[in-house]
Coordinates of C-alpha atoms and ligand atoms in Angstrom, one line a residue:
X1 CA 0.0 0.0 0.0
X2 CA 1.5 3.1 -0.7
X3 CA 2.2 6.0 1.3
X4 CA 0.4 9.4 1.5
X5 CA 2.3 11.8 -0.6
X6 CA 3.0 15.2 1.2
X7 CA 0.7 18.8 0.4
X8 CA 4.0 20.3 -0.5
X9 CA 3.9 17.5 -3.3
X10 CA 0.5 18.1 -4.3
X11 CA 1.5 21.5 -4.7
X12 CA 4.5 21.0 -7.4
X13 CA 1.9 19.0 -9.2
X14 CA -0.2 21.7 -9.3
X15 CA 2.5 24.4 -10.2
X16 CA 3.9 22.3 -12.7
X17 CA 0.9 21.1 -14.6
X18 CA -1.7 23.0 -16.6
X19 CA -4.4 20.8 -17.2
X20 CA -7.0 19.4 -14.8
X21 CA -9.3 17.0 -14.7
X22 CA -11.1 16.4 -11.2
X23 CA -13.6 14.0 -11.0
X24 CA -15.5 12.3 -8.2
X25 CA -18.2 9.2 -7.1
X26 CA -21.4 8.0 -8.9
X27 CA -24.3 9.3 -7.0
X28 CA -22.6 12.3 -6.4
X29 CA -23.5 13.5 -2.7
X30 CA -22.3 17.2 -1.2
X31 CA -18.6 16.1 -0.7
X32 CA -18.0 14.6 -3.9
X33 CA -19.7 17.5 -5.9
X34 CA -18.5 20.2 -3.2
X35 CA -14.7 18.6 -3.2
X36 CA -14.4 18.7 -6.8
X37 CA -15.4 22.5 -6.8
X38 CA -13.8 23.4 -4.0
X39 CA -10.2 22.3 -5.2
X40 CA -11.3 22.9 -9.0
X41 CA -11.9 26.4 -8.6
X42 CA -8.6 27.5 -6.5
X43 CA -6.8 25.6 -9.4
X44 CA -8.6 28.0 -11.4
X45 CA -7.1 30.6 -9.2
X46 CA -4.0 30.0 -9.8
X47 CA -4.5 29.9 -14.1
X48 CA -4.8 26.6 -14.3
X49 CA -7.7 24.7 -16.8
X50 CA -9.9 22.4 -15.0
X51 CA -12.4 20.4 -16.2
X52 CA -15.1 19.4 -13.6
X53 CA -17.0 15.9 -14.3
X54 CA -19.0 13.6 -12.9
X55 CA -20.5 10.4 -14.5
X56 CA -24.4 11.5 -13.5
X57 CA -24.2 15.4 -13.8
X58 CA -25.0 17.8 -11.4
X59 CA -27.3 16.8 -9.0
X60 CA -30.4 19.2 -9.3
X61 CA -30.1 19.4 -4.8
X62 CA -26.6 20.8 -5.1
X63 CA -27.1 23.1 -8.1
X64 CA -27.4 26.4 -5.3
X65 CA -23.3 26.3 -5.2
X66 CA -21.8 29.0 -6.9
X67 CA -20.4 27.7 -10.5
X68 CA -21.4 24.6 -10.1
X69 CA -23.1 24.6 -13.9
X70 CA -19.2 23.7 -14.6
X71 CA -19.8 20.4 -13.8
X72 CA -20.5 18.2 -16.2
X73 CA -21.0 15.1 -17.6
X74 CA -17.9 13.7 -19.3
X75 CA -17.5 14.3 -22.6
X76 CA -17.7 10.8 -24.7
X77 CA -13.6 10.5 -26.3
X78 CA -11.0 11.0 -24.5
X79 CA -9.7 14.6 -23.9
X80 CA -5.6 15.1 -23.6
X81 CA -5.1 16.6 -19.2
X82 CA -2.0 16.4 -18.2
X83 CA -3.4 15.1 -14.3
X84 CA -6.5 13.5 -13.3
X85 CA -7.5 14.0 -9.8
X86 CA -10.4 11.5 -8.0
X87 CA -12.0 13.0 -5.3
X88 CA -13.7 11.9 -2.3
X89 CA -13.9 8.1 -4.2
X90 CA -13.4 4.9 -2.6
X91 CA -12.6 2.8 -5.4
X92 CA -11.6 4.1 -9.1
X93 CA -14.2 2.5 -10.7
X94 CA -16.7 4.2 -8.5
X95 CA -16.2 7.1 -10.6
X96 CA -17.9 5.4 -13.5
X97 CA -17.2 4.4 -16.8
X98 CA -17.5 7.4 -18.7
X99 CA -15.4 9.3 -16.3
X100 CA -12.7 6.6 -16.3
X101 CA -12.7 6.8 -20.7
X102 CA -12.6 10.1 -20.7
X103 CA -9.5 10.9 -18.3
X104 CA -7.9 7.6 -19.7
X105 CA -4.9 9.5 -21.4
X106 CA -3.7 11.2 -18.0
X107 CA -0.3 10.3 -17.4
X108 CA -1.2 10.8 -13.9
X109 CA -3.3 9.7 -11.3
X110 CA -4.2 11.7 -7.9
X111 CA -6.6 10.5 -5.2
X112 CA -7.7 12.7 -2.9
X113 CA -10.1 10.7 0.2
X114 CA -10.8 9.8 3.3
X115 CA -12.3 6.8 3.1
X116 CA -10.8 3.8 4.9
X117 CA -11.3 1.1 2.6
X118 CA -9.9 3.0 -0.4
X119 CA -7.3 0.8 -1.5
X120 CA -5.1 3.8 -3.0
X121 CA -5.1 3.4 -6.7
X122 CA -3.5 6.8 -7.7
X123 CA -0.3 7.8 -8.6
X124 CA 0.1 9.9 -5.8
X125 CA -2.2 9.6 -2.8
X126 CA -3.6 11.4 0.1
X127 CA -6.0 9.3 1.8
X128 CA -6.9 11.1 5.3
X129 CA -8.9 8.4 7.2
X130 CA -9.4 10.5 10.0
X131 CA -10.9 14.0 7.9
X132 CA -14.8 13.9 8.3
X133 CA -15.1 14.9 4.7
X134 CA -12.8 15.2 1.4
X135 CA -13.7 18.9 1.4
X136 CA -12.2 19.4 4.8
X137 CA -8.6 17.8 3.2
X138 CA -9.4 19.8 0.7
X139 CA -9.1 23.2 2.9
X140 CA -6.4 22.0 4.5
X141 CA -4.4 21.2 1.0
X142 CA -5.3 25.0 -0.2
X143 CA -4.1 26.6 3.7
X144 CA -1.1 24.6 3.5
X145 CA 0.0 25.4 0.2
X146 CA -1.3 29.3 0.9
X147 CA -3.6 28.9 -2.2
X148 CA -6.2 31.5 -2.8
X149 CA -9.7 30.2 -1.4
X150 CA -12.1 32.0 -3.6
X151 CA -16.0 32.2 -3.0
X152 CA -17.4 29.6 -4.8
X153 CA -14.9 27.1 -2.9
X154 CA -15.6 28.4 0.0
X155 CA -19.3 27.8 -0.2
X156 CA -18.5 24.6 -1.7
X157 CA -16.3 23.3 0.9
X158 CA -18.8 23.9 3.7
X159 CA -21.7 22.0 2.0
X160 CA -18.8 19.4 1.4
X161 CA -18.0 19.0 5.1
X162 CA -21.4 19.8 6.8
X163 CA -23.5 17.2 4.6
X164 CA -20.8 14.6 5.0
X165 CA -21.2 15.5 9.1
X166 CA -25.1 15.2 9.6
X167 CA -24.2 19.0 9.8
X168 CA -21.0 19.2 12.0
X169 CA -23.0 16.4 14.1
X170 CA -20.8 13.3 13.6
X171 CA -18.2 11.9 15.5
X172 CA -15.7 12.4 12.8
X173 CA -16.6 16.1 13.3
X174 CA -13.2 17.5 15.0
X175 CA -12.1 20.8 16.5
X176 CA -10.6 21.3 13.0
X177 CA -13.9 20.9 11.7
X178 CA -15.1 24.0 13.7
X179 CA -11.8 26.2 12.9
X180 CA -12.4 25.6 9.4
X181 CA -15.8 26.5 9.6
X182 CA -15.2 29.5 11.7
X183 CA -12.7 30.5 9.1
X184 CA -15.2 30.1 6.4
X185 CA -17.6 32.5 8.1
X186 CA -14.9 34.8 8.7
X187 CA -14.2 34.8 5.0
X188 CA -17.5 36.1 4.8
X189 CA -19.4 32.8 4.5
X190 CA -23.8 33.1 5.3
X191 CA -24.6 30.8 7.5
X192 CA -28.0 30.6 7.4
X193 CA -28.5 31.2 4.0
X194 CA -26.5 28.4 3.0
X195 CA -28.0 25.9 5.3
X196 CA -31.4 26.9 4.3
X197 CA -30.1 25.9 0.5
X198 CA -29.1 22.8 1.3
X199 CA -31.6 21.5 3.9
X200 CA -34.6 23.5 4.0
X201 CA -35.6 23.0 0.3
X202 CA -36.5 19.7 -1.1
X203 CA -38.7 19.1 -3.7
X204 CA -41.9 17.3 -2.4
X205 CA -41.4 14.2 -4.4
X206 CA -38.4 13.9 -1.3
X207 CA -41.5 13.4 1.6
X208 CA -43.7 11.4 -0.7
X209 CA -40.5 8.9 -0.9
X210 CA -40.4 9.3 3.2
X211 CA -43.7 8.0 3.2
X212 CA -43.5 5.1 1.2
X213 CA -40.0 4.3 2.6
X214 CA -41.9 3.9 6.6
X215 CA -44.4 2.1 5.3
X216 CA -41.7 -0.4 5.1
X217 CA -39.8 0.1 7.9
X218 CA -39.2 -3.3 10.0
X219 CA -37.3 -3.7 13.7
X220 CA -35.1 -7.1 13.7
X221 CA -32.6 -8.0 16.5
X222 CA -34.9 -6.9 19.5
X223 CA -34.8 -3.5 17.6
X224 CA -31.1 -3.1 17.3
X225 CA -31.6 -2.9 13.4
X226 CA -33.9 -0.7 11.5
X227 CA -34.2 -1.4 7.9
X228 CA -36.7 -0.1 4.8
X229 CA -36.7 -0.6 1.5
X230 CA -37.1 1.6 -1.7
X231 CA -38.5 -0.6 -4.8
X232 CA -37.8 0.1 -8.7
X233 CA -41.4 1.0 -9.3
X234 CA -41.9 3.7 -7.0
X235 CA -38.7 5.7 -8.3
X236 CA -41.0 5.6 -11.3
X237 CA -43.9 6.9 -9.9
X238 CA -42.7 9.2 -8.2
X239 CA -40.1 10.5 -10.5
X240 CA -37.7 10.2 -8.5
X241 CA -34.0 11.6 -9.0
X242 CA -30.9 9.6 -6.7
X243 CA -30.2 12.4 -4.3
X244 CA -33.9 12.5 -3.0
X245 CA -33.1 9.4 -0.7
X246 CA -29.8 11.0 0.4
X247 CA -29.9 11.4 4.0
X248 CA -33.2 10.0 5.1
X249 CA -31.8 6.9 6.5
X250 CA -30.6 9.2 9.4
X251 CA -34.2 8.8 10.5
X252 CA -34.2 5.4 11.3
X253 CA -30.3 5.8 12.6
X254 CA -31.7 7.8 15.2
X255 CA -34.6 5.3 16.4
X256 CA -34.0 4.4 20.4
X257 CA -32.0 1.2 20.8
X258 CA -31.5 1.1 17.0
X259 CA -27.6 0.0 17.0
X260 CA -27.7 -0.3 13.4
X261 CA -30.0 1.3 10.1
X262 CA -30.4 -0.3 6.6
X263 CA -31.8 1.3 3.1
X264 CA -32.0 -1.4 0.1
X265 CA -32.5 0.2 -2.9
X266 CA -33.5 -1.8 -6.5
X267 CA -31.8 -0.3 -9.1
X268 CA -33.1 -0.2 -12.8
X269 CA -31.7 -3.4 -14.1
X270 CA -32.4 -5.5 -10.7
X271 CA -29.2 -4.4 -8.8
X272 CA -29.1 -3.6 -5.2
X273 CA -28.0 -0.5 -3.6
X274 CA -27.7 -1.3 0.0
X275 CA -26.8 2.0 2.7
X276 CA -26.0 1.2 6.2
X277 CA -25.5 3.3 8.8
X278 CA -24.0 2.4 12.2
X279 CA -24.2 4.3 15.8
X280 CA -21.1 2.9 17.2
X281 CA -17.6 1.8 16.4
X282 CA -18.1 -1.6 17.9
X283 CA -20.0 -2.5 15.1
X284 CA -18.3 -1.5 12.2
X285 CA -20.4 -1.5 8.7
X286 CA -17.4 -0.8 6.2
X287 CA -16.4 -4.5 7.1
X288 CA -20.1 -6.0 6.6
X289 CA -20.2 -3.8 3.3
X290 CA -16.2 -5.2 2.4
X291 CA -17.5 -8.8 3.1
X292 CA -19.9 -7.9 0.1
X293 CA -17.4 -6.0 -2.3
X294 CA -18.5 -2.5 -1.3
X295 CA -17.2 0.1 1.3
X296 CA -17.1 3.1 2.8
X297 CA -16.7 4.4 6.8
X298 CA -16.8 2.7 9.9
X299 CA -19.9 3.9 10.6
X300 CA -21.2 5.1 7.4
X301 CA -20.9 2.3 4.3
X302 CA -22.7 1.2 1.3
X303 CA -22.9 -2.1 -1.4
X304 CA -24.2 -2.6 -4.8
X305 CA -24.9 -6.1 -4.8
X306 CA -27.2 -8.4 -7.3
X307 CA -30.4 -9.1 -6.3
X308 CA -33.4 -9.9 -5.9
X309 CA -34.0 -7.9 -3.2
X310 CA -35.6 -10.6 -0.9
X311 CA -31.7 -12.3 -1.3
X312 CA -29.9 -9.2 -0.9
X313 CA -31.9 -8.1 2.7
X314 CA -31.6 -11.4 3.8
X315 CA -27.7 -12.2 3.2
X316 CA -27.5 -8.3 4.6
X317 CA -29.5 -8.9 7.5
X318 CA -27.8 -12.3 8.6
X319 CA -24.3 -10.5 8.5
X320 CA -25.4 -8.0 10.5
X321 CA -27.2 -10.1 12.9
X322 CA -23.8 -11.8 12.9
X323 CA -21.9 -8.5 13.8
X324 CA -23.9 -7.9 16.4
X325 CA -23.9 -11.3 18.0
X326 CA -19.7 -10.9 18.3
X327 CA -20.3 -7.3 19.4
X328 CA -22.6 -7.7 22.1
X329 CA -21.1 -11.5 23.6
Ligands
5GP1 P1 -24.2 6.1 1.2 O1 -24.8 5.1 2.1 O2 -24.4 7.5 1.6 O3 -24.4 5.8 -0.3 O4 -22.6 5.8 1.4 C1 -22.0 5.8 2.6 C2 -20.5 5.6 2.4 O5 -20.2 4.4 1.9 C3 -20.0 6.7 1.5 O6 -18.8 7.1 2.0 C4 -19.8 6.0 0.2 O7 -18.7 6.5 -0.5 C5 -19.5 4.5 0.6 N1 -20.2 3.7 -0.3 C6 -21.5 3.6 -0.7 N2 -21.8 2.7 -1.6 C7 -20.6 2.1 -1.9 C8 -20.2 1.0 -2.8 O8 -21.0 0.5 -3.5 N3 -18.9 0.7 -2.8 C9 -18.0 1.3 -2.0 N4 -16.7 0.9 -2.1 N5 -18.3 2.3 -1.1 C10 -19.6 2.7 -1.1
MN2 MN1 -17.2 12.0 1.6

């Protein structure tokens, strides 16, 4: 496994390179998107050209972020960068196929994380376990290196950090987290304004999911798990986009006595998204999700898995059951 490169090495790639390409995950959520345009637009700073993608677009939740119509889908043939940088991903290939096409001339390979499972697949790496969110390495790459931090990464690297927090609520959240964010409101950053964008306006489709999603809701394990269940045919009927689940499973996290919460999701095409969420170390869902070729945090993982779904919940369930048999003996 290799080592975590140093800032001050990130910071010759930047001076010596002129062409960018920064990219993050499928299903992009307010750290990949917020990374990417964080980093991408103190690169622009600087003079450098950065190209901003992401296999499914902008996600309509996230459009609010200054600049962020620059990011797009990839375009379809490869394009000549001179570096490729992955952000907040766990595995390359979770940055989809398109992405991976497109960027597949770049002599050079940068991945920026903090995901624990990331099994380091850059050229250079800087994988930061212990940052709550990419966007906070992020800051910390553009202080160290005394990089201007303009507005739109500013705004961008809050939504970043406070969505991958449970805003600033998580234990990942550190006293760094709050300095940072001070900093940001120092710099001028609105507070309330910006929260109110990011959680005070979803589209009512979001609560018509919420309802269907407890009308499945189930207790297992003497109510240590929680888990509901999306199916196929309601993302049709309600025409639903993939960030209008993002976040709801924190309901059922925070169910008394719930130890541990799980969303299956079936995909168009019969796969299974699986989101797990755990309250405590002891039980730690990045291995359950690992067991089943997916990944993520200790306390915050996900799978895609084949299904059906019946299968899928019950090979879940049973692991879990399992981790919380050894946890609690
Ligand atoms: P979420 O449940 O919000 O989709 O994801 C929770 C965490 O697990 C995120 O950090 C995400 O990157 C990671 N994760 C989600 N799905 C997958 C997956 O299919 N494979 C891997 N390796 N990580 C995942
Ligand atoms: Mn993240």
């Amino acid at each position: 496994m290799s080592e975590n490169v140093t800032i001050q090495a990130l910071g010759e790639i930047f001076q010596q390179h002129q062409t960018f390409a920064l990219m993050s995950h499928v299903r992009p959520d307010g750290d990949a998107i917020g990374s990417v345009l964080g980093l991408g637009l103190a690169l622009e700073a600087m003079g450098k050209t950065v190209h901003y993608w992401n296999e499914d677009g902008l996600p309509d939740n996230l459009a609010f972020l200054p600049q962020s119509d620059k990011i797009k889908r990839p375009p379809a043939e490869p394009i000549a960068i001179d570096v490729a940088i992955a952000l907040d991903t766990a595995t390359k290939v979770r940055l989809g196929e398109s992405n991976l096409h497109a960027a597949s001339l770049a002599p050079l390979w940068v991945n920026i994380d903090h995901h624990i499972s990331n099994p380091r697949y850059g050229d250079m790496n800087f994988v930061d376990a212990t940052s709550p969110a990419t966007g906070q390495i992020v800051y910390e790459i553009i202080q160290e290196l005394g990089l201007s931090l303009p507005v739109g990464s500013r705004d961008a690297i809050y939504v970043a950090v406070s969505t991958d927090t449970g805003s600033f609520q998580y234990e990942s959240t550190t006293a760094n987290t709050y300095r940072m964010a001070a900093d940001l409101v120092d710099r001028g950053l609105l507070v309330g304004e910006i929260n109110a964008k990011t959680y005070d306006n979803h589209p009512y489709r979001r609560i018509e999911l919420m309802r269907e999603l407890l009308n499945t809701l189930e207790l297992k394990a003497d109510g240590k798990i929680a888990h509901w269940e999306m199916l196929d045919a309601t993302r049709e009927q309600l025409a639903l986009q993939p960030e209008d689940s993002e976040g709801l499973i924190d309901m059922i996290r925070a169910i008394q006595g719930v130890q541990v919460a799980v969303f299956f999701e079936e995909l168009p095409g019969g796969k299974i998204r699986v989101s797990m969420r755990s309250k405590d170390r002891s039980l730690n869902v990045c291995d359950v999700a690992s067991f089943f070729g997916g990944g993520g945090h200790a306390l915050a993982a996900g799978i895609r898995m084949s299904g059906p779904l019946a299968d899928a919940k019950q090979k879940v369930l049973d692991s879990l059951q399992q981790a919380l048999d050894t946890t609690n003996s």
